[in-house]
């Protein structure tokens, strides 16, 4: 079952977020290459959080344990939902 992760924005400055972004993007690239990330990106240019769609709960959990945005406190809140996607395979 696919898993969707929602990040809510924190009070971190855009400068801090952008300084951390290259390390976050490198992790995204690794998980995307393995087929673990199906889609990922911000809402409204990052002002209203972001979302990632993962192949499985295990993939989402592994990503969250390594994401510098999480590890460095740049995310206000994380919500994880398992998703019974019936359109995509």
mmCIF file with all atom_site columns, C-alpha atoms in Angstrom:
data_model
loop_
_atom_site.group_PDB
_atom_site.id
_atom_site.type_symbol
_atom_site.label_atom_id
_atom_site.label_alt_id
_atom_site.label_comp_id
_atom_site.label_asym_id
_atom_site.label_entity_id
_atom_site.label_seq_id
_atom_site.pdbx_PDB_ins_code
_atom_site.Cartn_x
_atom_site.Cartn_y
_atom_site.Cartn_z
_atom_site.occupancy
_atom_site.B_iso_or_equiv
_atom_site.pdbx_formal_charge
_atom_site.auth_seq_id
_atom_site.auth_comp_id
_atom_site.auth_asym_id
_atom_site.auth_atom_id
_atom_site.pdbx_PDB_model_num
ATOM 1  C CA . UNK A 1 1  ? 0.000  0.000  0.000   1.00 0.00 ? 1  UNK A CA 1
ATOM 2  C CA . UNK A 1 2  ? 1.293  3.448  -0.871  1.00 0.00 ? 2  UNK A CA 1
ATOM 3  C CA . UNK A 1 3  ? 1.970  5.929  1.919   1.00 0.00 ? 3  UNK A CA 1
ATOM 4  C CA . UNK A 1 4  ? 1.540  9.698  1.795   1.00 0.00 ? 4  UNK A CA 1
ATOM 5  C CA . UNK A 1 5  ? 3.593  11.962 4.056   1.00 0.00 ? 5  UNK A CA 1
ATOM 6  C CA . UNK A 1 6  ? 2.523  15.547 4.724   1.00 0.00 ? 6  UNK A CA 1
ATOM 7  C CA . UNK A 1 7  ? 4.983  18.094 6.112   1.00 0.00 ? 7  UNK A CA 1
ATOM 8  C CA . UNK A 1 8  ? 3.516  21.194 7.722   1.00 0.00 ? 8  UNK A CA 1
ATOM 9  C CA . UNK A 1 9  ? 5.610  24.343 7.572   1.00 0.00 ? 9  UNK A CA 1
ATOM 10 C CA . UNK A 1 10 ? 7.604  25.374 10.607  1.00 0.00 ? 10 UNK A CA 1
ATOM 11 C CA . UNK A 1 11 ? 8.843  28.761 11.702  1.00 0.00 ? 11 UNK A CA 1
ATOM 12 C CA . UNK A 1 12 ? 12.215 28.151 10.027  1.00 0.00 ? 12 UNK A CA 1
ATOM 13 C CA . UNK A 1 13 ? 13.340 30.939 7.731   1.00 0.00 ? 13 UNK A CA 1
ATOM 14 C CA . UNK A 1 14 ? 13.441 30.399 3.988   1.00 0.00 ? 14 UNK A CA 1
ATOM 15 C CA . UNK A 1 15 ? 17.194 31.012 4.200   1.00 0.00 ? 15 UNK A CA 1
ATOM 16 C CA . UNK A 1 16 ? 17.598 28.089 6.624   1.00 0.00 ? 16 UNK A CA 1
ATOM 17 C CA . UNK A 1 17 ? 15.355 25.850 4.542   1.00 0.00 ? 17 UNK A CA 1
ATOM 18 C CA . UNK A 1 18 ? 17.236 26.628 1.327   1.00 0.00 ? 18 UNK A CA 1
ATOM 19 C CA . UNK A 1 19 ? 20.595 26.030 3.034   1.00 0.00 ? 19 UNK A CA 1
ATOM 20 C CA . UNK A 1 20 ? 19.363 22.541 4.007   1.00 0.00 ? 20 UNK A CA 1
ATOM 21 C CA . UNK A 1 21 ? 17.593 21.819 0.727   1.00 0.00 ? 21 UNK A CA 1
ATOM 22 C CA . UNK A 1 22 ? 20.595 20.368 -1.192  1.00 0.00 ? 22 UNK A CA 1
ATOM 23 C CA . UNK A 1 23 ? 20.974 17.591 1.411   1.00 0.00 ? 23 UNK A CA 1
ATOM 24 C CA . UNK A 1 24 ? 17.225 16.931 1.388   1.00 0.00 ? 24 UNK A CA 1
ATOM 25 C CA . UNK A 1 25 ? 17.249 16.806 -2.442  1.00 0.00 ? 25 UNK A CA 1
ATOM 26 C CA . UNK A 1 26 ? 20.174 14.360 -2.446  1.00 0.00 ? 26 UNK A CA 1
ATOM 27 C CA . UNK A 1 27 ? 18.129 12.022 -0.232  1.00 0.00 ? 27 UNK A CA 1
ATOM 28 C CA . UNK A 1 28 ? 15.074 12.470 -2.471  1.00 0.00 ? 28 UNK A CA 1
ATOM 29 C CA . UNK A 1 29 ? 17.218 11.517 -5.465  1.00 0.00 ? 29 UNK A CA 1
ATOM 30 C CA . UNK A 1 30 ? 18.404 8.300  -3.780  1.00 0.00 ? 30 UNK A CA 1
ATOM 31 C CA . UNK A 1 31 ? 14.871 7.227  -2.863  1.00 0.00 ? 31 UNK A CA 1
ATOM 32 C CA . UNK A 1 32 ? 13.528 8.199  -6.286  1.00 0.00 ? 32 UNK A CA 1
ATOM 33 C CA . UNK A 1 33 ? 16.223 6.154  -8.048  1.00 0.00 ? 33 UNK A CA 1
ATOM 34 C CA . UNK A 1 34 ? 15.182 3.116  -5.986  1.00 0.00 ? 34 UNK A CA 1
ATOM 35 C CA . UNK A 1 35 ? 11.536 3.646  -6.938  1.00 0.00 ? 35 UNK A CA 1
ATOM 36 C CA . UNK A 1 36 ? 10.534 4.424  -3.348  1.00 0.00 ? 36 UNK A CA 1
ATOM 37 C CA . UNK A 1 37 ? 9.277  7.968  -4.047  1.00 0.00 ? 37 UNK A CA 1
ATOM 38 C CA . UNK A 1 38 ? 6.474  8.273  -6.574  1.00 0.00 ? 38 UNK A CA 1
ATOM 39 C CA . UNK A 1 39 ? 5.919  12.020 -6.206  1.00 0.00 ? 39 UNK A CA 1
ATOM 40 C CA . UNK A 1 40 ? 7.121  14.765 -3.892  1.00 0.00 ? 40 UNK A CA 1
ATOM 41 C CA . UNK A 1 41 ? 6.935  18.536 -3.640  1.00 0.00 ? 41 UNK A CA 1
ATOM 42 C CA . UNK A 1 42 ? 5.754  21.660 -1.860  1.00 0.00 ? 42 UNK A CA 1
ATOM 43 C CA . UNK A 1 43 ? 2.363  23.322 -1.771  1.00 0.00 ? 43 UNK A CA 1
ATOM 44 C CA . UNK A 1 44 ? 2.285  26.994 -2.813  1.00 0.00 ? 44 UNK A CA 1
ATOM 45 C CA . UNK A 1 45 ? 6.052  27.283 -3.180  1.00 0.00 ? 45 UNK A CA 1
ATOM 46 C CA . UNK A 1 46 ? 6.628  25.767 0.256   1.00 0.00 ? 46 UNK A CA 1
ATOM 47 C CA . UNK A 1 47 ? 4.547  28.273 2.181   1.00 0.00 ? 47 UNK A CA 1
ATOM 48 C CA . UNK A 1 48 ? 1.865  25.675 2.948   1.00 0.00 ? 48 UNK A CA 1
ATOM 49 C CA . UNK A 1 49 ? 3.920  22.572 3.581   1.00 0.00 ? 49 UNK A CA 1
ATOM 50 C CA . UNK A 1 50 ? 4.685  19.706 1.262   1.00 0.00 ? 50 UNK A CA 1
ATOM 51 C CA . UNK A 1 51 ? 3.740  16.145 0.433   1.00 0.00 ? 51 UNK A CA 1
ATOM 52 C CA . UNK A 1 52 ? 5.485  12.962 -0.640  1.00 0.00 ? 52 UNK A CA 1
ATOM 53 C CA . UNK A 1 53 ? 3.978  9.767  -2.029  1.00 0.00 ? 53 UNK A CA 1
ATOM 54 C CA . UNK A 1 54 ? 5.986  6.650  -1.177  1.00 0.00 ? 54 UNK A CA 1
ATOM 55 C CA . UNK A 1 55 ? 5.841  3.104  -2.531  1.00 0.00 ? 55 UNK A CA 1
ATOM 56 C CA . UNK A 1 56 ? 5.326  1.706  1.003   1.00 0.00 ? 56 UNK A CA 1
ATOM 57 C CA . UNK A 1 57 ? 5.167  2.604  4.678   1.00 0.00 ? 57 UNK A CA 1
ATOM 58 C CA . UNK A 1 58 ? 8.629  1.105  5.118   1.00 0.00 ? 58 UNK A CA 1
ATOM 59 C CA . UNK A 1 59 ? 10.045 3.412  2.433   1.00 0.00 ? 59 UNK A CA 1
ATOM 60 C CA . UNK A 1 60 ? 8.370  6.448  4.007   1.00 0.00 ? 60 UNK A CA 1
ATOM 61 C CA . UNK A 1 61 ? 9.681  5.565  7.475   1.00 0.00 ? 61 UNK A CA 1
ATOM 62 C CA . UNK A 1 62 ? 13.218 5.041  6.144   1.00 0.00 ? 62 UNK A CA 1
ATOM 63 C CA . UNK A 1 63 ? 13.106 8.413  4.380   1.00 0.00 ? 63 UNK A CA 1
ATOM 64 C CA . UNK A 1 64 ? 11.825 10.245 7.456   1.00 0.00 ? 64 UNK A CA 1
ATOM 65 C CA . UNK A 1 65 ? 14.612 8.797  9.616   1.00 0.00 ? 65 UNK A CA 1
ATOM 66 C CA . UNK A 1 66 ? 17.199 10.359 7.293   1.00 0.00 ? 66 UNK A CA 1
ATOM 67 C CA . UNK A 1 67 ? 15.613 13.590 6.043   1.00 0.00 ? 67 UNK A CA 1
ATOM 68 C CA . UNK A 1 68 ? 17.643 16.632 7.142   1.00 0.00 ? 68 UNK A CA 1
ATOM 69 C CA . UNK A 1 69 ? 14.465 18.715 7.152   1.00 0.00 ? 69 UNK A CA 1
ATOM 70 C CA . UNK A 1 70 ? 13.188 16.486 9.970   1.00 0.00 ? 70 UNK A CA 1
ATOM 71 C CA . UNK A 1 71 ? 16.505 15.929 11.721  1.00 0.00 ? 71 UNK A CA 1
ATOM 72 C CA . UNK A 1 72 ? 17.201 19.663 11.887  1.00 0.00 ? 72 UNK A CA 1
ATOM 73 C CA . UNK A 1 73 ? 13.708 20.663 13.038  1.00 0.00 ? 73 UNK A CA 1
ATOM 74 C CA . UNK A 1 74 ? 12.643 22.427 9.846   1.00 0.00 ? 74 UNK A CA 1
ATOM 75 C CA . UNK A 1 75 ? 9.254  20.710 9.725   1.00 0.00 ? 75 UNK A CA 1
ATOM 76 C CA . UNK A 1 76 ? 6.444  21.808 12.021  1.00 0.00 ? 76 UNK A CA 1
ATOM 77 C CA . UNK A 1 77 ? 4.467  18.559 11.942  1.00 0.00 ? 77 UNK A CA 1
ATOM 78 C CA . UNK A 1 78 ? 4.509  15.287 10.011  1.00 0.00 ? 78 UNK A CA 1
ATOM 79 C CA . UNK A 1 79 ? 1.364  13.343 9.157   1.00 0.00 ? 79 UNK A CA 1
ATOM 80 C CA . UNK A 1 80 ? 1.613  9.864  7.653   1.00 0.00 ? 80 UNK A CA 1
ATOM 81 C CA . UNK A 1 81 ? -1.344 8.187  5.951   1.00 0.00 ? 81 UNK A CA 1
ATOM 82 C CA . UNK A 1 82 ? -1.486 4.851  4.205   1.00 0.00 ? 82 UNK A CA 1
ATOM 83 C CA . UNK A 1 83 ? -3.248 5.316  0.897   1.00 0.00 ? 83 UNK A CA 1
ATOM 84 C CA . UNK A 1 84 ? -5.297 2.748  -0.988  1.00 0.00 ? 84 UNK A CA 1
ATOM 85 C CA . UNK A 1 85 ? -4.625 4.209  -4.436  1.00 0.00 ? 85 UNK A CA 1
ATOM 86 C CA . UNK A 1 86 ? -6.953 2.459  -6.871  1.00 0.00 ? 86 UNK A CA 1
ATOM 87 C CA . UNK A 1 87 ? -5.912 4.278  -10.075 1.00 0.00 ? 87 UNK A CA 1
ATOM 88 C CA . UNK A 1 88 ? -2.148 3.788  -10.178 1.00 0.00 ? 88 UNK A CA 1
ATOM 89 C CA . UNK A 1 89 ? -0.294 0.511  -10.081 1.00 0.00 ? 89 UNK A CA 1
#
